[in-house]
mmCIF file of C-alpha atoms in Angstrom:
data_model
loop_
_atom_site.group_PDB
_atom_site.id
_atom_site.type_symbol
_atom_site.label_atom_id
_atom_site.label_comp_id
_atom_site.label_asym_id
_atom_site.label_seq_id
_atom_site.Cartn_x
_atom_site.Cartn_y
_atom_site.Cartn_z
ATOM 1 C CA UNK K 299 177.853 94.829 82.640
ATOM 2 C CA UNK K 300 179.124 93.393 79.407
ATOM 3 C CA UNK K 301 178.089 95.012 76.280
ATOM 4 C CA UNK K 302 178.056 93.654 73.031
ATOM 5 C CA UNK K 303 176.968 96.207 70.256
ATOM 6 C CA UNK K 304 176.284 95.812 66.293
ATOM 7 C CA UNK K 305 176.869 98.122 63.836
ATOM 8 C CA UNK K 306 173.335 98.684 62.812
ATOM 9 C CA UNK K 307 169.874 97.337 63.480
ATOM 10 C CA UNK K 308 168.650 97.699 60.120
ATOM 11 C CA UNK K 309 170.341 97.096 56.902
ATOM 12 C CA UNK K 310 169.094 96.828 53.307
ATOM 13 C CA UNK K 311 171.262 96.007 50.370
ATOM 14 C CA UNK K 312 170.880 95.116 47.078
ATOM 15 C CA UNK K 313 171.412 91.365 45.751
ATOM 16 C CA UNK K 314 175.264 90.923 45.088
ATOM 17 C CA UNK K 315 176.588 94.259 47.342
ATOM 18 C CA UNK K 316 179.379 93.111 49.888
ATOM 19 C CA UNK K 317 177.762 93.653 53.162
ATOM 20 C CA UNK K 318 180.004 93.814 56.394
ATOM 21 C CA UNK K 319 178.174 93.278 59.694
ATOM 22 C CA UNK K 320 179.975 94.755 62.835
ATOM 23 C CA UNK K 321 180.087 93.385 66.332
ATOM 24 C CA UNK K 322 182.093 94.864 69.675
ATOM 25 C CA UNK K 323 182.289 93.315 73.093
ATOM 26 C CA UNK K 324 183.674 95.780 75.945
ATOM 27 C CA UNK K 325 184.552 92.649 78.438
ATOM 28 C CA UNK K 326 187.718 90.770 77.286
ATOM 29 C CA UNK K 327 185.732 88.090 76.377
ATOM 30 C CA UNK K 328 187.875 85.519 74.208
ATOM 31 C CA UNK K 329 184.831 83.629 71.899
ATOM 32 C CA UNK K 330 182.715 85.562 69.782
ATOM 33 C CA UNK K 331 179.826 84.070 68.020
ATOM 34 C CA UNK K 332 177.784 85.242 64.888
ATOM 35 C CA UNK K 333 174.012 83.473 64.695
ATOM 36 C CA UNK K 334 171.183 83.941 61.896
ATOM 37 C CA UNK K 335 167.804 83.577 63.367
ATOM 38 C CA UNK K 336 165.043 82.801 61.043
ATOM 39 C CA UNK K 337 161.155 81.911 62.220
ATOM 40 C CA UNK K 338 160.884 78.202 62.907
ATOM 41 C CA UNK K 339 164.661 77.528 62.830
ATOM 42 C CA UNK K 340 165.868 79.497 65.950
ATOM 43 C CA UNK K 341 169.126 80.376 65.960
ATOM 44 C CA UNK K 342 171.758 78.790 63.993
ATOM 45 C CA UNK K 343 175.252 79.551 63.748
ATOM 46 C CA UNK K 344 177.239 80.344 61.378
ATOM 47 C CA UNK K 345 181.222 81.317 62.406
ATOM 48 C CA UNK K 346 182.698 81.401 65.874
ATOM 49 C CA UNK K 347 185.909 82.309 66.768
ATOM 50 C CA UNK K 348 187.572 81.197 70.025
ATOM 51 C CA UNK K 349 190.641 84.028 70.136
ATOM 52 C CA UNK K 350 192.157 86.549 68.351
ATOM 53 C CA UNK K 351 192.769 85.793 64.175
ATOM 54 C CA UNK K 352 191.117 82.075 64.710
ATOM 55 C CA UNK K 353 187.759 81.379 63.067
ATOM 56 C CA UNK K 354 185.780 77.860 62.868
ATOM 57 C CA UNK K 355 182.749 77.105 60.835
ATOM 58 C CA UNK K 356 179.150 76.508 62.219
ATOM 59 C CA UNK K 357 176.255 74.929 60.704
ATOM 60 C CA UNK K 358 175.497 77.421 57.912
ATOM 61 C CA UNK K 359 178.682 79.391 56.601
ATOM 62 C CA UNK K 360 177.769 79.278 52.608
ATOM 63 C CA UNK K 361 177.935 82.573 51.751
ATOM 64 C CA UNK K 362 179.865 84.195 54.341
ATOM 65 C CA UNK K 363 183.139 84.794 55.765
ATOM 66 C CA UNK K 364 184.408 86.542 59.278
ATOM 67 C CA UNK K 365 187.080 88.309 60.570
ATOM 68 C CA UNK K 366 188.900 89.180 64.098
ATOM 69 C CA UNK K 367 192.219 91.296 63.784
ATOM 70 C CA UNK K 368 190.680 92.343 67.455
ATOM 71 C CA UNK K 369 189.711 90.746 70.482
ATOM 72 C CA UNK K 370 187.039 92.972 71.045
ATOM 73 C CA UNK K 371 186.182 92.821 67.158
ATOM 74 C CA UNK K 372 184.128 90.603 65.279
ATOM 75 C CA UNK K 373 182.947 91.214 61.339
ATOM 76 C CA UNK K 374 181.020 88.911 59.407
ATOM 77 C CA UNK K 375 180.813 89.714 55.535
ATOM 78 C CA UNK K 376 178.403 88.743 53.040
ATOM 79 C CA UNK K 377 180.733 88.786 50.303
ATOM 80 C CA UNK K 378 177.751 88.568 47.700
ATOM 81 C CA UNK K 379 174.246 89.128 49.031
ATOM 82 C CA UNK K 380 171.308 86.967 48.488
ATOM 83 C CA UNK K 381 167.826 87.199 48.967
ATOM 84 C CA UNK K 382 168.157 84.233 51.046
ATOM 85 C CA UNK K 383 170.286 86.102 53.558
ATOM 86 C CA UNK K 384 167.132 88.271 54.503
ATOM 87 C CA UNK K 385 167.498 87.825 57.896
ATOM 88 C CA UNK K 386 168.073 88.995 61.721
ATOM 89 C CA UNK K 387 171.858 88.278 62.477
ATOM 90 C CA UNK K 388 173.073 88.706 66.356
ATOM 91 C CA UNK K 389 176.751 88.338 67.458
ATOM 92 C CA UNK K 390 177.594 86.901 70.800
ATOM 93 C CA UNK K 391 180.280 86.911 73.269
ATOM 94 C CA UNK K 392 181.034 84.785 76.116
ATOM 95 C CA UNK K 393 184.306 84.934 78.633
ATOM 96 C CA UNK K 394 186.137 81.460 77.262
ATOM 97 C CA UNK K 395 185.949 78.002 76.473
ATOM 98 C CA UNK K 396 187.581 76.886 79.736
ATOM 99 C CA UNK K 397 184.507 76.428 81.106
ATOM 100 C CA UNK K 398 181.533 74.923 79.988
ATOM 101 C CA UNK K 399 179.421 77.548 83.009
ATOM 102 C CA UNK K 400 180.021 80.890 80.766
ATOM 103 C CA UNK K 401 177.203 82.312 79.548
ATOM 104 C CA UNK K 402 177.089 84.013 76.221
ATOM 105 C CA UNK K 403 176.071 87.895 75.500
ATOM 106 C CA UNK K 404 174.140 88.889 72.654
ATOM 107 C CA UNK K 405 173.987 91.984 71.067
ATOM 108 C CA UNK K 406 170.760 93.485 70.083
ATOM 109 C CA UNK K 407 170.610 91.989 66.509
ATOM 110 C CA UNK K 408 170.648 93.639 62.605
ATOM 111 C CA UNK K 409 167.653 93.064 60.500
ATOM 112 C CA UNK K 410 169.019 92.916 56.956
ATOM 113 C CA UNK K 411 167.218 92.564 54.025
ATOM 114 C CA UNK K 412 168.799 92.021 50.589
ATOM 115 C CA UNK K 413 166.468 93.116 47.357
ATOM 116 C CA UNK H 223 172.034 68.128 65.276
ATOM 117 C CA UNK H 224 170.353 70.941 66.540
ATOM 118 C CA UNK H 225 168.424 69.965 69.710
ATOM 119 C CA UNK H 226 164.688 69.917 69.381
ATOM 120 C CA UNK H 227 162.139 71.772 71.299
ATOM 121 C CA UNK H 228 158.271 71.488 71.933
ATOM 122 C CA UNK H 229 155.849 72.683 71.739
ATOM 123 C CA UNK H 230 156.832 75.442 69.490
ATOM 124 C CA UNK H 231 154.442 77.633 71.034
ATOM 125 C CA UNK H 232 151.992 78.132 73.767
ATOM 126 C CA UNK H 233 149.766 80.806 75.096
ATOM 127 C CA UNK H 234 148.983 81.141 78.722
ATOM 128 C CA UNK H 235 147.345 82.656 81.205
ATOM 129 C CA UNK H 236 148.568 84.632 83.970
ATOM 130 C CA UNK H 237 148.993 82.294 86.907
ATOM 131 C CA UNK H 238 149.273 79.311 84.459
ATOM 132 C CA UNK H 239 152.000 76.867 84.353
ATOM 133 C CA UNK H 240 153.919 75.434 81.335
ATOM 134 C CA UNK H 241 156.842 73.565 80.415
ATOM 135 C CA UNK H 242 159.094 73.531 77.432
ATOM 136 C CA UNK H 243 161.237 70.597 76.110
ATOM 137 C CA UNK H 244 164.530 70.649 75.055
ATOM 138 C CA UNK H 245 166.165 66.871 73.205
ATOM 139 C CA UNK H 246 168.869 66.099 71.338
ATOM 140 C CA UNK H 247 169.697 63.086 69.221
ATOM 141 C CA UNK H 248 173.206 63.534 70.462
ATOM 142 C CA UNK H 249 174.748 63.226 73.995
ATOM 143 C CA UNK H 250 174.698 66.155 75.975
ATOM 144 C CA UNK H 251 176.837 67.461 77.909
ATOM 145 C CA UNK H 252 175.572 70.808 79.630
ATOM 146 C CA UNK H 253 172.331 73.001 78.608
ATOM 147 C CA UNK H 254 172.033 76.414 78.668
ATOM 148 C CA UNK H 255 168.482 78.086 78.587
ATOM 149 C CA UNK H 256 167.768 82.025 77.247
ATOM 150 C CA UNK H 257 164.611 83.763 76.876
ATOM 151 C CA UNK H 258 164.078 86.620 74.126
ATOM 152 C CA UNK H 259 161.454 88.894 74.656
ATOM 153 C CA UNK H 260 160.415 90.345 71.191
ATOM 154 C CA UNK H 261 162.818 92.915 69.941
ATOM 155 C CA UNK H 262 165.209 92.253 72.185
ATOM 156 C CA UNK H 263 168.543 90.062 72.456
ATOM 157 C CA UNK H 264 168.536 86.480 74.073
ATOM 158 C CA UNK H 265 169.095 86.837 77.791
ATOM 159 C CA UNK H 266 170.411 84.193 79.683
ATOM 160 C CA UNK H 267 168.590 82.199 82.426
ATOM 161 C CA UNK H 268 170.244 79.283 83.809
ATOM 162 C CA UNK H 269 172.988 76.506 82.701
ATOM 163 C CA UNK H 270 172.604 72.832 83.706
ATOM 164 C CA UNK H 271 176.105 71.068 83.809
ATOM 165 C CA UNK H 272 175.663 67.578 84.803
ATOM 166 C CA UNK H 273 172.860 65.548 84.367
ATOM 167 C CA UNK H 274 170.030 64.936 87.588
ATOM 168 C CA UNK H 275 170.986 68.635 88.245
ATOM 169 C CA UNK H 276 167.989 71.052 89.061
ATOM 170 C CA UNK H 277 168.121 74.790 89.360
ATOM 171 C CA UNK H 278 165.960 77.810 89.207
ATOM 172 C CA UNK H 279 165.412 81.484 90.485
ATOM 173 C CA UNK H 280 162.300 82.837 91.186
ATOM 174 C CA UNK H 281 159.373 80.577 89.558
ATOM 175 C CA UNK H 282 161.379 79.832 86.955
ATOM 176 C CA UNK H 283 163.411 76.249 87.036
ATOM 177 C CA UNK H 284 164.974 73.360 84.811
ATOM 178 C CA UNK H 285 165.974 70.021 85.054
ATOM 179 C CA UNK H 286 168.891 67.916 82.991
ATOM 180 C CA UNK H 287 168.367 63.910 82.461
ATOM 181 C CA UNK H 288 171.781 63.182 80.910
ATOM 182 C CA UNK H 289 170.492 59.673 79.788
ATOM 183 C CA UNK H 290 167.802 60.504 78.057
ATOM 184 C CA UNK H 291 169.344 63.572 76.259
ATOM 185 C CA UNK H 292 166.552 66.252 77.559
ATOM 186 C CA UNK H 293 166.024 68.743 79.618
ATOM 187 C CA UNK H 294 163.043 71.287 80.484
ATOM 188 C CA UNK H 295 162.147 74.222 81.563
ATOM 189 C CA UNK H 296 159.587 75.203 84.424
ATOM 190 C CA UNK H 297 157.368 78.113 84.713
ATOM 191 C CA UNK H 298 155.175 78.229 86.987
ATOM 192 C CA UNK H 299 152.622 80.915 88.348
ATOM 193 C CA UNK H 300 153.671 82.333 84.964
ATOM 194 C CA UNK H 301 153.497 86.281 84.879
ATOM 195 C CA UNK H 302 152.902 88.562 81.453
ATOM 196 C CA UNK H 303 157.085 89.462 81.659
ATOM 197 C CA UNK H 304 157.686 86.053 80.846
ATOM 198 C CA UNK H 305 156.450 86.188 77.244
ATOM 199 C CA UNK H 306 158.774 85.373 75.080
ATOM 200 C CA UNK H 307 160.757 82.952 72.781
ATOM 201 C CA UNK H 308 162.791 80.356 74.987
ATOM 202 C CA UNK H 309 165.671 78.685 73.641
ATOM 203 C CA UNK H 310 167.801 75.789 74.840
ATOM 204 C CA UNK H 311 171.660 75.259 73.605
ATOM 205 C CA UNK H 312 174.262 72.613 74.117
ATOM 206 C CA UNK H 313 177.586 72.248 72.772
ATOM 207 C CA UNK H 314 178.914 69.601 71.543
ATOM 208 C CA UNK H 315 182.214 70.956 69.147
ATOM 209 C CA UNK H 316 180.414 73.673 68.569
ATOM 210 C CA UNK H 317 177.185 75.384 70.035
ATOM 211 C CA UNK H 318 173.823 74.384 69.154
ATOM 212 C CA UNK H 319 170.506 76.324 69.897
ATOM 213 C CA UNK H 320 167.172 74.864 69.890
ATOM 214 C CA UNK H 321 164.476 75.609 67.636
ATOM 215 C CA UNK H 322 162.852 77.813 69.782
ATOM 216 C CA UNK H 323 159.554 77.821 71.947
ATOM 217 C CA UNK H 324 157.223 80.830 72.125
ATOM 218 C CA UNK H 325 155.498 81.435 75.291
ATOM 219 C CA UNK H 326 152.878 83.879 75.295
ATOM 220 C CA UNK H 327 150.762 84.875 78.582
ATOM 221 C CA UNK H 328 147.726 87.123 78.595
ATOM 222 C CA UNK H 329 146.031 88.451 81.404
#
């Protein structure tokens, strides 16, 4: 089974702290994918990256910034926190872009809140 | 961009039936449905590649009308295990969830 894990479920910070949000996949898998989700808006994303060192921006990457030195290895920092970031953030994984029948694999989500 | 789904929630009974709505302003090329029960990560269901294409596993099913840029999701005889918040995705460029459906079902 693929596993995708996070660093924590539960973060709190204080407004303007640099926050760094870990995700690992275990299968290989070349696209990694970090999401917000926020009640109403479902999930939106904000950075993907489709291989090793390459990163592309999604809907909503104000505020944040990513890296992947590692396949298996995908950070996304909050370089200042915001209130506004309160939210749940899950990373995904899925096997490649080649084709459009891979699924993706979430991990099980952090709940950060910024004060 | 973001595809749009209704109704944003519903509450059934066991035994009920529903179905949830996924459209997109823009063309789509393939839909992928998940289902997150609360507290837990998305899980996928099923992926619809071409349009007029139908699938499904157990009670559970969805269609894909490429022209009119939809596609929904069937659940019928619905059970309590399939609360939950039901999201549809497409990519186009990038990927694109829905805004999410929650399905509750009470005994």
């Amino acid at each position: 089974d693929v596993k995708v894990t996070q660093s924590s479920r539960y973060l709190v910070k204080r407004t303007g702290e640099k926050v760094f949000l870990e995700c690992v996949q275990d299968m290989d898998h070349e696209n990694m994918f970090w999401y917000r989700q926020d009640p109403g808006l479902g999930l939106r994303l904000i950075y993907f990256s489709y291989d090793v060192k390459m990163k592309e921006k999604g809907d909503i990457p104000e505020g944040y910034s990513v890296s992947r030195e590692k396949k298996e290895r995908f950070s996304l920092i909050l370089e200042s926190a915001s209130t506004n970031q309160t939210s749940m953030y899950l990373c995904a994984s899925r096997r490649s872009r080649i084709s459009k029948a891979y699924e993706q694999y979430f991990g099980p989500g952090t709940r950060l809140t910024v004060t | 961009q973001q595809p749009v789904q209704s109704p944003q929630a519903v509450i059934l009974r066991e035994g009920e039936d529903a179905v949830i709505n996924c459209s997109s302003s823009k063309a789509l090329y393939s839909v992928h449905w998940y289902r997150q029960k609360h507290g837990e990560a998305p899980v996928f269901l099923m992926i619809l590649l071409k349009g007029g294409e139908q699938k499904g596993h157990d009670k559970i099913s969805a269609s894909f009308n490429e022209k009119k840029q939809q596609s929904s999701l069937y659940l019928t005889a619905s059970q309590l295990s399939y609360s939950g918040t039901y999201f549809c995705g497409t990519e186009s460029g990038q990927f694109y969830f829905g805004t999410g459906t929650s399905l509750t079902v009470i005994p």
